[in-house]
Coordinates of C-alpha atoms in Angstrom, one line a residue:
M1 CA 0.0 0.0 0.0
E2 CA 2.1 2.9 -1.3
L3 CA -0.5 5.7 -1.1
G4 CA 0.8 7.2 2.0
I5 CA 0.4 10.7 3.4
V6 CA -1.4 10.0 6.7
N7 CA 1.4 9.8 9.3
S8 CA -0.5 9.7 12.5
I9 CA -3.8 8.8 14.2
E10 CA -4.4 12.5 14.7
Q11 CA -4.1 13.3 11.0
W12 CA -6.4 10.4 10.2
Q13 CA -9.0 11.6 12.7
A14 CA -8.9 15.1 11.0
A15 CA -9.3 13.5 7.6
M16 CA -12.4 11.5 8.8
E17 CA -14.2 14.7 9.7
T18 CA -14.8 15.3 6.0
S19 CA -17.2 12.3 5.9
P20 CA -18.9 11.9 9.3
G21 CA -21.1 9.0 10.1
V22 CA -19.1 6.4 8.2
R23 CA -19.3 3.0 10.0
M24 CA -17.8 -0.1 8.5
I25 CA -17.6 -3.9 9.2
D26 CA -14.7 -5.7 7.5
I27 CA -16.0 -9.2 6.8
A28 CA -12.6 -10.7 5.9
V29 CA -9.4 -10.3 7.9
N30 CA -6.9 -13.2 8.2
L31 CA -5.5 -12.3 11.6
T32 CA -4.1 -15.8 12.0
D33 CA -1.7 -15.1 9.2
G34 CA 2.0 -14.9 10.1
M35 CA 2.4 -11.4 8.7
F36 CA 0.6 -10.1 11.7
K37 CA 3.2 -11.8 13.8
G38 CA 6.0 -10.2 11.8
M39 CA 6.8 -13.3 9.8
Y40 CA 7.2 -13.1 6.0
N41 CA 8.2 -16.2 4.0
G42 CA 9.5 -17.9 7.1
K43 CA 11.6 -14.9 8.3
H44 CA 10.9 -12.7 11.2
Y45 CA 11.1 -8.9 10.5
H46 CA 9.2 -7.1 13.3
P47 CA 7.2 -7.7 16.5
A48 CA 3.7 -9.1 16.4
D49 CA 1.5 -6.1 15.9
I50 CA -2.2 -7.2 15.8
H51 CA -3.0 -4.7 18.5
T52 CA -1.5 -1.8 16.5
V53 CA -3.3 -3.0 13.3
L54 CA -6.6 -3.1 15.1
K55 CA -6.1 0.3 16.7
R56 CA -5.6 1.7 13.2
A57 CA -8.8 0.0 12.0
W58 CA -10.9 1.2 14.9
T59 CA -9.6 4.8 14.3
A60 CA -10.5 4.5 10.6
G61 CA -14.1 3.8 11.4
V62 CA -14.2 0.0 11.4
D63 CA -16.8 -1.0 13.9
R64 CA -16.3 -4.8 13.8
I65 CA -14.2 -7.4 12.1
I66 CA -15.6 -10.8 11.0
K67 CA -13.7 -13.8 9.8
V68 CA -10.7 -13.9 12.0
T69 CA -10.1 -16.7 9.6
G70 CA -11.2 -20.2 9.9
G71 CA -9.3 -21.9 7.0
S72 CA -8.7 -25.3 8.7
L73 CA -9.6 -26.9 12.0
E74 CA -6.5 -25.7 13.7
E75 CA -6.8 -22.2 12.3
S76 CA -10.4 -22.1 13.4
K77 CA -9.2 -22.8 16.9
E78 CA -6.7 -20.0 16.7
A79 CA -9.3 -17.7 15.2
L80 CA -11.7 -18.2 18.1
A81 CA -8.9 -17.5 20.6
I82 CA -8.1 -14.2 18.8
A83 CA -11.8 -13.3 18.6
E84 CA -12.1 -13.7 22.3
T85 CA -9.5 -10.9 23.0
D86 CA -11.7 -8.1 21.8
G87 CA -15.5 -7.5 21.8
R88 CA -15.4 -6.2 18.3
L89 CA -13.8 -9.4 16.8
Y90 CA -15.8 -12.3 15.4
C91 CA -14.8 -15.5 13.6
T92 CA -15.8 -18.3 11.4
V93 CA -15.3 -22.1 11.7
G94 CA -14.7 -24.2 8.6
V95 CA -12.3 -25.6 6.1
H96 CA -11.1 -23.7 3.0
P97 CA -11.4 -25.5 -0.3
T98 CA -7.6 -25.8 -0.7
R99 CA -7.4 -27.4 2.8
C100 CA -10.1 -30.0 2.3
K101 CA -7.6 -32.9 2.1
E102 CA -7.3 -32.5 5.9
F103 CA -10.6 -34.4 6.3
D104 CA -9.1 -37.5 4.9
D105 CA -5.5 -37.0 6.0
G106 CA -6.3 -37.5 9.6
G107 CA -7.7 -41.0 8.8
D108 CA -11.2 -40.3 10.2
P109 CA -13.3 -37.7 8.2
Y110 CA -16.2 -38.2 10.6
Q111 CA -14.1 -37.3 13.6
H112 CA -12.7 -34.3 11.8
F113 CA -16.2 -33.1 11.0
H114 CA -17.3 -33.7 14.6
A115 CA -14.4 -31.6 15.9
L116 CA -15.5 -28.8 13.6
M117 CA -19.0 -29.1 14.9
E118 CA -18.0 -29.0 18.5
L119 CA -15.7 -26.0 18.0
A120 CA -18.5 -24.1 16.1
K121 CA -20.9 -24.9 19.0
E122 CA -18.4 -23.6 21.5
G123 CA -17.8 -20.4 19.6
L124 CA -21.5 -19.9 19.0
E125 CA -22.2 -20.2 22.7
K126 CA -19.5 -17.6 23.4
G127 CA -21.1 -15.2 20.9
K128 CA -18.0 -15.3 18.7
V129 CA -18.7 -17.7 15.8
V130 CA -21.0 -16.0 13.3
A131 CA -20.6 -18.2 10.2
I132 CA -19.5 -21.5 8.8
G133 CA -16.5 -21.1 6.5
E134 CA -14.5 -20.2 4.7
C135 CA -15.6 -23.0 2.5
G136 CA -16.3 -23.4 -1.2
L137 CA -14.4 -24.2 -4.4
D138 CA -11.1 -23.0 -5.8
Y139 CA -10.1 -24.3 -9.2
D140 CA -7.2 -21.9 -9.5
R141 CA -5.3 -24.0 -6.9
L142 CA -6.0 -27.6 -7.6
H143 CA -2.4 -28.5 -6.8
F144 CA -3.4 -28.1 -3.2
C145 CA -6.6 -30.1 -3.4
P146 CA -8.3 -31.9 -6.2
S147 CA -11.7 -30.7 -7.3
E148 CA -13.6 -33.9 -6.3
I149 CA -12.4 -33.6 -2.7
Q150 CA -13.2 -29.9 -2.7
K151 CA -16.7 -30.6 -3.9
K152 CA -17.3 -33.4 -1.4
Y153 CA -16.3 -31.4 1.7
F154 CA -17.8 -28.2 0.5
E155 CA -21.2 -29.9 0.4
K156 CA -20.5 -31.6 3.7
Q157 CA -20.1 -28.3 5.5
F158 CA -23.6 -27.3 4.8
E159 CA -24.5 -29.8 7.5
L160 CA -22.8 -27.5 10.0
A161 CA -24.7 -24.4 8.8
E162 CA -28.0 -26.3 8.9
A163 CA -27.4 -27.8 12.4
L164 CA -26.3 -24.6 14.0
K165 CA -28.5 -22.2 11.9
L166 CA -25.5 -20.2 10.9
P167 CA -24.9 -18.3 7.6
M168 CA -22.1 -19.4 5.2
F169 CA -18.9 -17.6 4.5
L170 CA -18.1 -18.8 0.9
H171 CA -15.1 -18.9 -1.4
M172 CA -15.5 -19.2 -5.2
R173 CA -12.6 -19.0 -7.6
A174 CA -12.7 -20.1 -11.2
A175 CA -15.5 -22.6 -10.3
A176 CA -18.8 -20.7 -10.7
Q177 CA -20.8 -23.5 -12.4
D178 CA -19.9 -26.2 -9.9
F179 CA -20.1 -23.8 -7.0
C180 CA -23.6 -22.6 -7.9
E181 CA -24.8 -26.2 -8.6
I182 CA -23.8 -27.2 -5.1
L183 CA -25.2 -24.0 -3.6
D184 CA -28.5 -24.7 -5.4
R185 CA -28.8 -28.2 -4.1
N186 CA -28.3 -26.9 -0.5
R187 CA -30.1 -23.6 -0.7
T188 CA -32.6 -24.6 2.0
R189 CA -29.8 -25.7 4.4
F190 CA -28.4 -22.3 5.1
I191 CA -30.1 -19.1 6.2
A192 CA -27.9 -16.7 4.2
G193 CA -24.3 -16.2 3.1
V194 CA -21.7 -14.2 1.4
A195 CA -19.4 -15.1 -1.6
H196 CA -16.4 -13.2 -0.5
S197 CA -13.4 -11.7 -2.4
F198 CA -15.4 -11.6 -5.7
T199 CA -13.1 -11.3 -8.8
G200 CA -15.4 -13.1 -11.3
S201 CA -16.9 -12.2 -14.6
V202 CA -20.3 -10.5 -15.3
D203 CA -21.7 -14.0 -15.9
D204 CA -20.3 -15.2 -12.6
R205 CA -21.9 -12.2 -10.9
N206 CA -25.3 -12.9 -12.5
L207 CA -25.2 -16.6 -11.3
L208 CA -24.6 -15.5 -7.7
L209 CA -27.3 -12.9 -7.8
L210 CA -29.9 -15.6 -8.6
F211 CA -29.6 -16.7 -5.0
D212 CA -31.7 -14.2 -3.0
N213 CA -30.1 -15.1 0.3
L214 CA -26.5 -14.6 -1.0
Y215 CA -24.4 -11.4 -0.8
I216 CA -21.2 -10.6 -2.6
G217 CA -18.1 -9.4 -0.8
V218 CA -15.7 -7.1 -2.6
N219 CA -12.1 -6.0 -1.8
G220 CA -9.1 -4.5 -3.5
C221 CA -8.7 -7.4 -5.9
S222 CA -12.3 -6.9 -7.1
F223 CA -11.3 -3.6 -8.8
K224 CA -8.1 -4.6 -10.6
T225 CA -9.2 -4.4 -14.2
T226 CA -11.9 -2.6 -16.3
E227 CA -13.6 -6.0 -16.6
N228 CA -13.7 -6.2 -12.8
L229 CA -15.2 -2.7 -12.7
D230 CA -17.9 -3.8 -15.1
A231 CA -18.8 -6.8 -13.0
I232 CA -18.9 -4.9 -9.7
S233 CA -20.9 -2.0 -11.1
G234 CA -23.8 -4.4 -11.7
I235 CA -24.0 -5.6 -8.1
P236 CA -26.9 -3.9 -6.3
V237 CA -25.6 -2.1 -3.2
E238 CA -28.2 -4.0 -1.3
R239 CA -26.5 -7.3 -2.1
M240 CA -22.9 -6.2 -1.3
M241 CA -20.5 -6.3 1.6
I242 CA -17.0 -4.9 1.9
E243 CA -13.8 -6.5 3.1
T244 CA -10.0 -6.2 2.9
D245 CA -9.1 -9.9 3.0
S246 CA -5.9 -8.6 4.6
P247 CA -3.0 -9.1 4.7
Y248 CA -3.8 -9.9 1.1
C249 CA -5.7 -8.1 -1.7
E250 CA -4.2 -4.7 -1.1
I251 CA -5.2 -1.9 -3.5
R252 CA -2.3 -0.9 -5.8
N253 CA -1.6 2.0 -8.0
T254 CA -1.9 -0.2 -11.1
H255 CA -5.5 -1.2 -10.3
A256 CA -8.2 0.1 -12.6
G257 CA -10.2 1.6 -9.7
I258 CA -7.3 3.5 -8.1
S259 CA -8.6 6.9 -9.1
F260 CA -11.6 6.4 -6.7
V261 CA -9.3 6.0 -3.7
K262 CA -9.0 9.1 -1.5
S263 CA -7.8 7.7 1.9
M264 CA -4.1 7.2 2.3
W265 CA -1.6 5.9 4.9
S266 CA 2.2 6.2 5.1
S267 CA 4.0 2.9 4.5
R268 CA 7.3 1.5 5.4
K269 CA 9.1 -1.7 4.2
K270 CA 9.0 -4.5 6.7
E271 CA 12.8 -4.2 7.1
K272 CA 12.2 -0.6 8.4
Y273 CA 9.1 -1.4 10.5
D274 CA 7.4 1.6 12.1
P275 CA 4.2 1.0 14.1
E276 CA 2.9 4.4 13.0
C277 CA 2.9 3.2 9.4
V278 CA 1.3 0.3 7.5
V279 CA 3.8 -2.3 6.3
K280 CA 4.4 -1.9 2.5
G281 CA 2.8 -4.8 0.7
R282 CA 0.8 -6.0 3.7
N283 CA -2.9 -5.0 3.6
E284 CA -4.7 -4.0 6.8
P285 CA -8.4 -3.7 7.9
C286 CA -8.2 0.1 8.1
A287 CA -8.1 -0.1 4.3
V288 CA -11.7 -1.2 4.1
R289 CA -12.3 2.5 4.0
Q290 CA -10.6 2.5 0.6
V291 CA -12.9 -0.4 -0.5
L292 CA -15.8 1.8 0.5
E293 CA -14.5 4.6 -1.7
L294 CA -14.0 2.1 -4.6
V295 CA -17.6 1.0 -4.4
G296 CA -18.8 4.5 -4.3
G297 CA -16.7 5.6 -7.2
C298 CA -17.5 2.5 -9.3
K299 CA -21.3 3.0 -8.7
G300 CA -21.3 6.8 -8.9
I301 CA -22.4 7.2 -5.2
E302 CA -21.0 10.3 -3.6
D303 CA -22.6 10.0 -0.2
L304 CA -20.3 7.6 1.5
S305 CA -22.1 7.9 4.8
R306 CA -25.3 6.6 3.3
L307 CA -23.5 4.0 1.3
S308 CA -21.6 2.7 4.4
R309 CA -24.9 2.5 6.2
T310 CA -26.5 0.3 3.6
L311 CA -23.4 -2.0 3.5
Y312 CA -23.3 -2.1 7.3
E313 CA -27.0 -3.1 7.4
N314 CA -26.4 -5.8 4.8
T315 CA -23.7 -7.3 7.0
C316 CA -25.8 -7.1 10.2
R317 CA -28.7 -8.7 8.4
V318 CA -26.6 -11.8 7.7
F319 CA -24.2 -12.0 10.7
F320 CA -25.8 -9.8 13.4
P321 CA -29.6 -10.1 12.9
Q322 CA -30.1 -9.0 16.5
D323 CA -28.7 -5.5 15.5
I324 CA -31.3 -5.2 12.8
D325 CA -34.1 -5.9 15.3
T326 CA -32.6 -3.3 17.7
M327 CA -32.4 -0.7 14.9
A328 CA -35.9 -1.4 13.8
N329 CA -37.3 -1.0 17.4
A330 CA -35.4 2.3 17.8
L331 CA -36.8 3.6 14.5
I332 CA -40.4 2.7 15.6
S333 CA -39.8 4.5 18.9
S334 CA -38.4 7.6 17.2
G335 CA -40.8 7.7 14.3
D336 CA -38.0 7.8 11.8
H337 CA -38.6 5.1 9.1
D338 CA -36.1 6.3 6.4
I339 CA -33.0 4.5 7.4
L340 CA -33.4 0.8 6.8

């Protein structure tokens, strides 16, 4: 992220005054990734800095973070532990498509599934697990896991969502047809879901929009090319959520949507780590603000406060339905009905 001019929290707070009322939920942050421990490609460069990263996010207007990643059983355990450290953090439990071999590798797929179920129950009781996932299909990385194994255990994880009445946090990469066929077979088994990190075509988008209980999550990688912009511009705001998928999917100066980005941070290379700056090349949840700006620019929406409110309510509708009930009751009491 090499956009930097904001050098301190005070400067960022001053910048935020130009767009009051912006509230955001980042639905995808991989806080279990080694980069947030200072590890890059097996080498240690700086101290663990999750606390600093989160402080920057809260200051930027991020209200909550979902998907402290569950990409495997062990990562799901770590994700739940991290989520318990802050009331604004929530997590998912599930197995990523590229990790689905772990069901068989342990020798007892049923026991592995049972362990996922028990962990999800534990996290649900603690009020921290808000979805099953990240699960789905990824045909760009079949070298990690063959498609047949991916499909088998993608379908299996709908059992978790059905049993626990949780939404699905979904991954679809170069597999739209098979993904949507499995989704269609199981559409009554999950209450709602989001296909996150969308980078697909217009046709892929249209297939996803056929599912009325499914939202589409966008991040920096969703705005790389003019083709991406065409696909994103056709997603109704009412069916969209925003995310960073950090520490990946940063917005770069070469991306087609870069002209829409207004918010900036100073960056330093990991070798010259400075806690007041973002690490160059490592995305952070504070940058969900930039994704909001990308959505606004792509769809020609200037009122970012109103846009952020719609996206916020979409996210609450799926992951925090109790918040929607609370907002509705407040509106009835106040007589203001023009917000939902």
